[in-house]
XYZ file of C-alpha atoms in Angstrom:
650
model
C 0.069 -0.055 0.135
C 1.110 3.487 -1.051
C 2.071 5.327 2.030
C 1.201 8.768 -0.145
C -1.862 10.633 0.804
C -4.701 10.491 -1.716
C -5.337 13.393 -3.720
C -8.602 14.777 -5.605
C -8.615 15.654 -9.287
C -11.281 17.319 -11.103
C -12.042 16.590 -14.665
C -14.548 18.741 -17.202
C -16.116 17.733 -20.547
C -18.598 19.029 -22.701
C -21.206 16.761 -20.465
C -20.431 18.230 -17.521
C -17.975 17.908 -14.666
C -16.661 15.181 -11.797
C -14.548 14.524 -9.333
C -12.359 11.448 -8.733
C -9.775 10.519 -5.735
C -6.580 9.106 -6.590
C -3.144 8.199 -5.361
C -0.290 10.108 -6.875
C 1.552 6.893 -7.400
C -1.283 5.709 -9.745
C -0.783 5.693 -13.417
C -2.926 7.283 -16.074
C -4.059 4.301 -17.612
C -5.599 3.110 -14.464
C -8.212 6.226 -14.395
C -9.775 4.930 -17.930
C -12.837 2.611 -16.084
C -13.512 5.453 -13.501
C -13.659 8.266 -16.156
C -15.941 6.070 -18.368
C -18.093 5.313 -15.579
C -18.816 9.508 -15.479
C -19.216 9.694 -19.190
C -21.993 8.616 -21.331
C -22.302 4.768 -22.483
C -21.529 5.458 -26.281
C -18.281 7.179 -25.529
C -15.137 6.045 -27.918
C -12.474 5.288 -25.136
C -9.861 5.566 -27.694
C -10.598 8.901 -28.238
C -10.152 10.169 -24.940
C -7.790 13.392 -24.312
C -6.355 14.873 -21.378
C -5.758 18.576 -21.679
C -4.445 21.265 -19.406
C -6.488 24.111 -20.885
C -10.053 23.719 -22.332
C -9.015 25.286 -25.904
C -5.481 25.680 -27.042
C -3.544 23.256 -24.338
C -1.466 20.202 -24.623
C -3.790 17.459 -25.810
C -2.632 13.945 -25.133
C -4.479 10.639 -25.473
C -5.142 8.917 -22.528
C -3.993 5.800 -23.961
C -0.319 6.948 -24.813
C 0.257 7.932 -21.127
C 0.667 4.118 -20.544
C 3.440 3.593 -17.657
C 3.561 7.449 -16.530
C 2.754 8.061 -12.781
C 0.275 11.341 -12.086
C 2.712 12.442 -9.895
C 5.255 12.510 -12.387
C 3.759 15.292 -14.252
C 3.394 17.675 -11.338
C -0.614 17.138 -10.734
C -1.397 18.479 -7.097
C -4.451 18.407 -4.827
C -7.383 20.109 -6.512
C -6.240 20.465 -10.084
C -8.497 20.124 -12.934
C -7.908 18.137 -16.313
C -10.003 18.916 -19.476
C -11.186 15.712 -21.387
C -11.823 15.502 -25.112
C -13.814 12.745 -26.440
C -15.677 11.425 -29.656
C -18.863 9.404 -29.889
C -19.081 5.260 -30.832
C -19.939 5.699 -34.695
C -23.662 4.215 -35.320
C -23.872 1.024 -36.928
C -27.248 0.972 -39.338
C -28.327 4.035 -37.546
C -28.362 2.888 -34.080
C -26.090 3.624 -31.442
C -24.341 0.419 -30.433
C -21.726 -0.021 -27.613
C -19.028 -2.481 -28.195
C -18.048 -4.164 -25.034
C -14.497 -4.740 -24.241
C -12.606 -7.978 -25.085
C -9.017 -9.324 -24.603
C -8.249 -8.868 -28.682
C -9.934 -5.056 -28.270
C -9.543 -4.121 -24.706
C -11.792 -0.443 -25.513
C -14.905 0.042 -27.801
C -13.234 2.005 -30.599
C -13.828 1.990 -34.663
C -12.392 -0.872 -36.840
C -11.275 -0.750 -40.251
C -13.406 -2.186 -42.832
C -11.811 -5.623 -42.614
C -12.745 -5.896 -38.896
C -9.104 -5.091 -37.569
C -8.450 -2.312 -34.835
C -7.445 0.780 -35.202
C -4.443 0.936 -33.104
C -3.954 3.879 -31.069
C -0.188 4.477 -32.112
C -1.071 4.578 -35.878
C -1.407 8.499 -37.396
C -4.426 9.166 -38.962
C -4.349 12.614 -40.795
C -7.784 14.217 -40.966
C -8.373 16.239 -44.079
C -10.950 19.023 -44.480
C -14.118 17.489 -45.550
C -15.491 18.295 -49.195
C -17.949 21.148 -48.886
C -21.534 20.616 -50.514
C -22.745 23.860 -50.112
C -20.969 27.062 -49.636
C -23.040 27.769 -46.411
C -22.196 24.167 -44.995
C -20.926 24.218 -41.207
C -18.576 21.801 -39.926
C -19.230 20.291 -36.218
C -16.099 20.906 -34.240
C -13.740 22.349 -36.973
C -10.597 22.516 -34.671
C -10.633 18.645 -34.350
C -11.197 17.716 -38.272
C -9.540 20.761 -39.663
C -5.904 20.121 -40.922
C -4.473 23.397 -40.931
C -0.774 24.057 -42.179
C 2.338 23.617 -39.803
C 2.853 27.429 -39.692
C -0.515 28.048 -38.480
C -0.432 25.399 -36.071
C 3.193 27.083 -34.796
C 1.435 30.445 -34.682
C -1.483 28.982 -32.749
C 0.929 28.012 -29.780
C 2.690 31.477 -29.257
C 1.046 33.779 -27.433
C 2.180 36.735 -29.556
C 2.726 39.331 -26.422
C 4.902 42.217 -27.474
C 7.361 42.583 -24.486
C 8.802 45.899 -23.283
C 11.324 46.767 -21.174
C 11.501 48.767 -17.925
C 10.958 52.323 -18.401
C 13.823 54.115 -15.966
C 11.324 56.999 -15.791
C 7.784 55.531 -15.122
C 8.390 52.433 -13.376
C 8.805 52.549 -9.575
C 9.023 48.734 -8.961
C 12.055 46.600 -8.818
C 13.973 44.452 -11.439
C 11.296 41.502 -10.958
C 8.198 43.685 -10.843
C 6.004 44.482 -13.612
C 3.415 47.817 -14.156
C 1.240 49.503 -16.817
C 4.535 50.968 -18.300
C 6.314 47.792 -19.081
C 3.844 44.954 -19.008
C 3.709 43.094 -22.419
C 1.211 44.290 -24.895
C -1.145 42.248 -26.773
C -0.144 41.335 -30.552
C -3.152 43.339 -31.416
C -2.326 46.950 -29.526
C -3.171 49.715 -31.533
C -0.648 51.843 -29.703
C 2.102 49.441 -30.763
C 0.815 49.503 -34.649
C 1.142 53.047 -34.776
C 4.114 53.567 -33.526
C 5.681 50.898 -35.523
C 3.684 52.388 -38.598
C 1.946 48.798 -39.426
C -1.203 49.752 -41.229
C -3.238 46.267 -40.787
C -3.249 43.551 -38.171
C -1.546 40.150 -39.115
C -4.095 37.266 -39.265
C -3.118 35.927 -36.155
C -3.304 39.010 -34.396
C -7.070 40.000 -35.707
C -7.799 36.100 -34.519
C -6.445 36.802 -31.045
C -8.514 39.922 -30.979
C -11.796 38.830 -31.944
C -11.641 35.228 -30.041
C -11.053 37.192 -26.800
C -14.368 38.675 -27.342
C -16.351 35.951 -28.661
C -15.307 33.025 -26.336
C -14.504 33.873 -22.486
C -13.494 30.699 -20.888
C -14.146 31.759 -17.630
C -17.704 32.074 -18.172
C -17.668 28.247 -18.801
C -20.012 29.101 -21.982
C -19.842 26.732 -25.042
C -17.164 27.485 -27.698
C -17.771 29.090 -31.042
C -15.547 29.638 -33.699
C -14.857 33.316 -33.935
C -14.381 33.239 -37.616
C -16.908 33.767 -40.376
C -16.513 33.969 -43.989
C -19.013 36.540 -45.928
C -21.893 35.102 -48.154
C -23.660 37.668 -50.220
C -25.716 34.942 -51.782
C -29.061 33.655 -51.627
C -29.082 30.684 -49.358
C -30.477 27.754 -51.132
C -30.753 25.407 -47.821
C -33.520 27.926 -45.985
C -35.500 26.149 -43.561
C -38.495 28.515 -43.652
C -39.671 26.091 -46.597
C -40.677 28.278 -49.001
C -40.100 27.729 -53.063
C -36.463 28.779 -53.831
C -35.490 31.790 -55.453
C -36.744 33.418 -57.762
C -40.130 32.145 -56.798
C -39.901 32.836 -53.201
C -37.283 34.611 -50.529
C -37.470 35.555 -46.873
C -34.938 37.371 -44.514
C -33.674 34.017 -43.267
C -32.019 33.422 -46.954
C -31.955 37.131 -48.277
C -28.464 38.327 -48.089
C -28.160 41.537 -45.722
C -27.015 44.894 -47.108
C -23.346 45.228 -47.710
C -21.276 48.267 -46.014
C -17.891 48.866 -47.672
C -15.061 49.464 -45.336
C -11.569 48.715 -45.246
C -10.017 45.410 -43.790
C -8.474 45.724 -41.057
C -6.302 42.671 -41.049
C -4.501 40.854 -43.769
C -3.780 37.176 -44.473
C -0.261 37.739 -45.579
C 2.051 40.544 -44.140
C 5.053 40.694 -46.159
C 6.210 39.225 -49.793
C 10.020 38.210 -50.351
C 11.807 37.387 -52.835
C 14.724 35.060 -52.472
C 16.789 36.510 -55.342
C 16.675 39.710 -57.607
C 17.393 37.396 -60.437
C 13.657 36.309 -60.185
C 12.589 40.108 -61.157
C 15.278 40.442 -63.698
C 14.174 37.046 -65.725
C 10.710 38.543 -65.994
C 12.008 42.008 -66.659
C 13.937 40.626 -69.459
C 11.026 39.551 -71.557
C 9.800 43.094 -71.583
C 12.706 44.372 -72.263
C 12.882 42.252 -75.580
C 9.525 42.760 -77.084
C 8.050 45.610 -74.702
C 4.926 43.568 -74.511
C 3.683 42.686 -70.446
C 3.969 39.397 -69.156
C 2.344 37.289 -65.937
C 3.769 34.476 -63.925
C 2.565 32.456 -61.167
C 4.886 32.641 -58.025
C 5.963 29.418 -56.184
C 7.396 29.060 -52.798
C 6.625 28.823 -48.826
C 5.139 30.438 -45.965
C 7.391 31.301 -43.231
C 6.675 33.783 -40.133
C 7.169 37.131 -40.170
C 9.239 38.699 -37.177
C 8.640 42.797 -38.143
C 4.879 42.198 -37.401
C 3.400 40.499 -34.491
C 2.318 36.895 -35.169
C 3.251 37.933 -38.990
C 3.088 35.808 -41.932
C 5.584 36.134 -45.151
C 5.515 34.792 -48.728
C 9.130 33.308 -49.624
C 9.064 33.290 -53.424
C 11.730 30.714 -54.951
C 10.391 30.492 -58.780
C 8.154 32.170 -61.412
C 6.641 30.099 -63.849
C 5.071 31.807 -66.706
C 2.040 29.929 -68.073
C 0.619 30.090 -71.796
C -0.185 33.686 -72.615
C -1.241 36.398 -75.332
C 0.886 39.026 -74.799
C 0.474 42.642 -75.591
C 1.732 46.054 -75.081
C -0.897 46.884 -72.779
C -1.684 43.818 -71.171
C -1.948 39.809 -71.255
C -4.638 37.111 -72.012
C -4.134 34.141 -70.174
C -4.608 30.700 -72.313
C -5.561 27.422 -71.072
C -2.787 26.550 -68.803
C -2.944 22.422 -69.603
C -0.107 21.374 -67.325
C -0.866 23.355 -64.448
C -1.210 20.352 -61.937
C 2.163 18.635 -63.293
C 3.482 22.124 -62.463
C 2.043 21.807 -58.947
C 3.360 18.442 -58.454
C 7.189 19.412 -59.174
C 6.421 22.284 -56.845
C 5.293 20.074 -54.159
C 8.268 17.327 -54.445
C 10.767 20.372 -53.890
C 8.533 21.724 -50.767
C 7.041 24.526 -52.430
C 3.503 25.661 -53.516
C 1.340 28.166 -55.402
C 1.684 31.376 -53.113
C 0.859 34.482 -55.610
C 0.655 36.042 -59.196
C 2.702 38.743 -60.515
C 2.667 40.886 -63.939
C 4.278 43.960 -65.513
C 2.433 47.007 -66.534
C 5.661 49.367 -67.730
C 5.766 51.556 -70.806
C 9.225 53.119 -71.805
C 9.649 56.696 -70.912
C 11.171 57.375 -74.209
C 14.266 58.976 -72.530
C 16.969 56.490 -73.667
C 18.128 56.023 -70.068
C 15.531 53.024 -68.915
C 13.207 55.203 -67.109
C 9.357 54.026 -67.275
C 6.149 55.783 -67.319
C 4.692 56.183 -63.530
C 0.879 55.205 -64.267
C -0.118 53.921 -60.620
C -0.180 56.528 -58.299
C -2.334 58.224 -55.387
C -4.186 60.077 -57.861
C -5.001 57.295 -60.353
C -5.346 53.641 -59.168
C -2.830 50.901 -57.393
C -4.828 47.951 -58.761
C -7.090 48.198 -61.387
C -11.032 46.858 -61.401
C -10.158 44.564 -63.725
C -7.117 42.947 -61.702
C -8.914 43.150 -58.531
C -11.322 40.658 -60.295
C -8.440 38.269 -61.546
C -6.980 38.388 -57.821
C -10.334 37.162 -56.375
C -10.890 34.558 -58.713
C -7.397 33.592 -57.701
C -7.666 33.747 -54.080
C -11.047 31.938 -54.272
C -9.003 29.268 -56.160
C -6.822 28.932 -53.035
C -8.882 29.055 -50.097
C -6.796 28.931 -46.617
C -7.820 25.891 -44.077
C -8.251 27.051 -40.473
C -9.960 25.586 -37.759
C -11.336 28.762 -36.406
C -13.926 29.554 -38.936
C -17.185 27.311 -38.601
C -17.062 26.310 -42.269
C -13.279 24.972 -42.043
C -11.730 27.981 -44.309
C -11.361 31.724 -44.451
C -9.814 34.269 -46.651
C -6.521 33.089 -48.864
C -2.877 33.564 -48.498
C -2.644 33.973 -52.488
C -1.060 37.408 -53.256
C -0.763 39.945 -56.137
C 2.453 41.570 -57.233
C 3.238 44.000 -59.875
C 5.908 45.506 -61.423
C 5.426 49.094 -62.689
C 7.127 52.606 -62.796
C 7.528 54.494 -59.479
C 7.591 58.350 -59.138
C 11.115 58.533 -60.180
C 10.721 56.887 -63.324
C 12.114 53.408 -61.969
C 10.721 49.949 -61.809
C 9.404 49.113 -58.299
C 7.428 45.937 -57.211
C 4.001 46.614 -55.246
C 2.162 43.615 -53.635
C -1.682 43.413 -52.679
C -4.541 41.367 -51.583
C -8.104 41.616 -52.263
C -10.383 41.880 -49.235
C -12.394 38.780 -48.365
C -15.373 40.582 -49.151
C -14.123 41.637 -52.651
C -13.772 37.700 -53.234
C -17.156 36.953 -52.171
C -18.553 39.897 -53.977
C -16.687 38.618 -57.060
C -17.900 35.078 -56.635
C -21.925 36.286 -55.988
C -21.373 38.292 -59.531
C -22.606 41.829 -58.078
C -19.578 43.835 -59.071
C -18.069 43.780 -62.363
C -14.795 45.506 -63.671
C -15.001 48.945 -65.338
C -13.514 50.993 -68.046
C -12.217 53.227 -65.777
C -9.818 51.269 -64.004
C -10.055 53.133 -60.674
C -13.799 51.973 -59.914
C -15.782 48.979 -59.557
C -19.336 48.745 -60.976
C -22.013 46.991 -59.027
C -24.180 45.179 -61.227
C -28.361 45.513 -61.305
C -30.490 42.550 -61.303
C -31.384 43.142 -64.885
C -27.924 44.121 -66.101
C -27.718 40.801 -68.525
C -30.312 39.656 -70.903
C -29.426 35.809 -69.922
C -31.820 33.748 -67.976
C -29.650 33.049 -65.129
C -28.578 36.454 -64.572
C -32.072 38.032 -64.699
C -32.942 35.610 -61.391
C -29.790 36.921 -59.567
C -30.557 38.854 -56.169
C -28.277 41.913 -56.032
C -28.251 43.184 -52.617
C -27.775 47.167 -51.642
C -23.968 48.011 -51.216
C -22.902 50.934 -49.788
C -19.550 52.778 -48.473
C -18.401 55.382 -46.127
C -16.419 58.660 -47.413
C -15.162 61.958 -46.166
C -17.369 64.493 -47.771
C -15.985 68.258 -48.874
C -17.137 69.399 -45.287
C -14.936 66.665 -43.564
C -17.631 64.498 -42.269
C -18.118 60.659 -42.911
C -21.132 60.203 -44.974
C -22.750 56.751 -46.070
C -23.351 56.512 -50.138
C -24.674 54.012 -52.211
C -22.260 51.945 -54.154
C -24.305 52.237 -57.336
C -23.737 52.619 -59.944
C -19.804 52.536 -59.066
C -17.309 53.226 -56.501
C -13.888 53.393 -55.676
C -11.560 50.075 -56.038
C -9.575 51.153 -52.701
C -12.209 49.539 -50.659
C -11.402 46.238 -51.759
C -7.476 46.485 -51.462
C -5.063 45.234 -48.744
C -1.580 46.663 -49.428
C 1.522 44.493 -48.321
C 5.087 45.011 -47.553
C 7.661 43.533 -49.796
C 11.378 43.187 -50.247
C 14.687 40.855 -50.953
C 16.499 38.371 -48.968
C 19.264 40.143 -47.320
C 21.585 36.630 -47.225
C 20.620 35.212 -50.757
C 20.251 31.473 -49.925
C 17.705 30.380 -52.697
C 16.221 27.149 -53.414
C 17.731 27.203 -56.910
C 21.308 27.889 -57.545
C 20.860 28.453 -61.443
C 18.433 30.384 -63.503
C 20.144 30.211 -67.593
C 17.631 27.407 -68.674
C 15.240 28.798 -70.992
C 12.085 29.736 -69.816
C 8.748 28.107 -70.852
C 6.243 29.699 -73.231
C 8.579 32.308 -74.661
C 9.020 31.390 -78.157
C 7.838 34.828 -79.269
C 11.363 36.368 -78.300
C 13.148 33.077 -79.709
C 13.608 31.236 -76.633
C 12.415 27.483 -76.516
C 13.027 24.417 -74.647
C 14.043 21.231 -76.351
C 16.298 18.438 -76.103
C 19.951 20.252 -77.307
C 18.808 22.932 -74.465
C 18.524 20.519 -72.016
C 21.837 18.589 -73.580
C 23.947 21.765 -72.782
C 22.354 22.938 -69.635
C 23.508 19.038 -68.412
C 26.957 19.105 -70.117
C 26.192 16.507 -72.289
C 27.501 16.167 -76.088
C 27.818 13.008 -78.135
C 31.960 12.741 -77.014
C 31.338 12.884 -73.329
C 29.052 13.721 -69.988
C 29.978 16.279 -67.430
C 28.243 14.555 -64.579
C 29.522 17.142 -61.776
C 27.980 19.982 -64.219
C 24.993 18.099 -64.524
C 24.289 17.533 -60.897
C 24.992 21.157 -60.269
C 22.837 22.220 -63.147
C 19.593 20.685 -62.186
C 18.986 23.215 -59.617
C 16.675 25.195 -61.934
C 12.885 24.761 -61.494
C 12.389 25.540 -65.101
C 14.349 22.470 -66.279
C 13.013 20.289 -63.463
C 9.131 21.310 -64.624
C 10.693 20.327 -68.585
C 12.354 16.930 -67.626
C 8.910 16.113 -65.833
C 7.085 16.911 -68.964
C 9.497 14.121 -70.665
C 8.009 11.483 -68.577
C 11.147 9.241 -68.444
C 11.659 9.381 -64.606
C 10.032 7.357 -62.079
C 8.299 9.102 -59.270
C 10.887 8.131 -56.941
C 13.595 9.159 -59.297
C 11.942 12.243 -59.803
C 11.423 12.851 -55.647
C 15.131 12.211 -55.786
C 15.778 14.649 -58.519
C 13.649 17.425 -57.045
C 15.263 16.741 -53.338
C 18.895 17.044 -54.875
C 18.008 20.371 -56.646
C 16.768 21.911 -53.476
C 18.943 20.815 -50.849
C 22.506 20.952 -53.312
C 23.585 17.246 -51.655
C 26.298 15.857 -53.720
C 25.617 12.197 -52.032
C 21.970 12.325 -53.536
C 23.296 13.486 -56.832
C 25.567 10.625 -57.228
C 22.889 8.267 -56.184
C 20.380 9.774 -58.930
C 23.376 8.920 -61.474
C 23.186 5.398 -60.641
C 19.185 5.232 -61.377
C 18.309 3.624 -64.435
C 15.713 6.463 -65.573
C 18.448 9.111 -65.355
C 20.707 6.852 -67.500
C 18.022 6.674 -70.100
C 18.015 10.130 -70.104
C 21.448 10.824 -70.597
C 21.608 8.391 -73.618
C 18.486 10.527 -75.410
C 20.303 13.642 -74.808
C 23.708 12.560 -76.234
C 21.879 11.246 -79.025
C 20.366 14.757 -79.761
C 22.977 16.782 -78.025
C 25.295 19.408 -79.562
C 28.019 17.957 -81.813
C 31.588 18.670 -80.930
C 32.784 22.324 -83.034
C 34.562 21.492 -86.034
C 37.962 22.550 -86.798
C 37.929 26.407 -87.797
C 39.076 27.001 -91.217
C 43.153 27.675 -91.421
C 44.787 29.531 -94.073
C 48.424 29.310 -94.945
C 51.169 32.034 -94.312
C 51.188 33.129 -97.779
C 46.787 34.291 -97.388
C 47.237 35.541 -94.461
C 46.835 39.481 -94.617
C 45.016 42.285 -93.656
C 41.437 41.732 -91.662
C 39.916 42.980 -94.788
C 41.031 40.288 -96.756
C 40.442 37.674 -93.903
C 36.661 38.924 -94.127
C 36.835 38.542 -97.663
C 37.904 35.090 -97.654
C 35.480 34.123 -94.719
C 32.587 35.417 -97.243
C 33.760 33.589 -100.379
C 33.932 29.925 -98.300
C 30.245 30.848 -96.667
C 28.730 31.511 -100.244
C 30.722 28.186 -101.574
C 28.602 26.699 -98.823
C 25.187 28.012 -99.884
C 25.982 27.347 -103.515
C 24.968 23.582 -103.661
C 21.770 24.411 -101.392
C 18.456 24.436 -103.339
C 15.568 26.999 -102.239
C 12.925 24.619 -103.720
């Protein structure tokens, strides 16, 4: 018998609270039967999880604490633990409780083959497919799979530490007062001091969650985020015929009041190398036409903004397009999924889009016209509609939203002239309201790039759009008397209400994923750049006589080359994964491992057959024929004429 004095532990779950008297030397797994006695009969015992906080704490499966004593984790008399669990799934519509057996000690879900699912197995949970845009998810914090960066930021408190004020603080070194206590990440005073225009997403999340959910009140938890929805709800519970035959206040969208979005999903755009911008500008320098490219990279924490996020761009892919002097027309991007797969193998994802809007000033010094400024526009209405569609295609999964998604991390960058005549990068996102208004067909681009048009219900004669419900749209502005007034947005309103500005920059210590960028860029046949086997052979150092293995390994670190090799479909999936891993990590050991694969040997054999021929010996002259440069030029022209003499033009 243990000589230690028993202690009392309190447990709280969604079904209520209870207390247990335990010995500190007892193991956690020995509490299972006592816990089940205080829970409903249909609880899945394998899903029971212990946590030190109701939300955002350290969760541990009870079955994973085998061999761990209660006193080992520092629990004391009167401490409270929070229980989380799921119910036993019903079978054929009836709730069934499986009795524990020796082979399956606790009730749990089985596989289709009847074998139990072990607690040690990792079962990733993906975001459920949404059958309706208004469908909500029960307990999204349990089923939605966020990005690792979002999970890491959720664990941080985000408090802004301040040093001890030598003038105002009257306490000791270990004390704290109002002048030196940490600030919340959404502190308006700190943001104004650092000239931060928008809250970061996670700072905004902390701000609204503190007002939506108050753990001290013991109330049920509600997801603090909800996406805007400006369409008529098709699943109205009132029982009337669907729109346009019927409508009520439950399914009718409310009036929209536009205002500047106080937060941004991404705070900063960072380019890993200036060569990425130069490669896009080279197309405009060569033909004077504009160009569009999609940004591939990854997301990291941005330390300059509390709980901030930055998009790090590692590569730019240029899809098929028709380029003109005043814009671009996007073509069908048939290999988009293949390019996304190559990026995934490299540890990257699609993070945004970039396009040029440049006009040469005609001064002969490389200066360009400044078209986008405070008196005109920064992003046109047509470009806002394009960015909104791209953000809608790339939603952000989050467990803090009732639909499992909220906004998007997709960014839009523009290369245009600044007020000094130079070429500058600007970065934007469109607001969540703009994405929903474009998706609902409420607004459309205007011929005037600085305004957006609000559509009417009878603007289009087609049957589909005649039945569309357009809610009232308002916006607030400062009138000529300095007063804030609300005006109807019809027929148009300024595009500034739909924009969110981001900061941008280049990495100080350039350590890009891809160390080479001299391979021909895709879809540039209009300026004479093409991708073929001869270009690949030259890039990898393959000729008919020899193969430069060292140069080949070093030259594979090029995103455009990796995409071209993926399209050849020569390497197996394992070999391609090894190639992408070597291209990003620059590991010589993996390079030699790739050289010994059959797929790479097949590729080199194909390139050697179609590679560059060795250069021919130069034409030599005798000493008597050697003379002035004019004489050599005439001989070269004569030899060239003899070569073309035998060629027929028929």
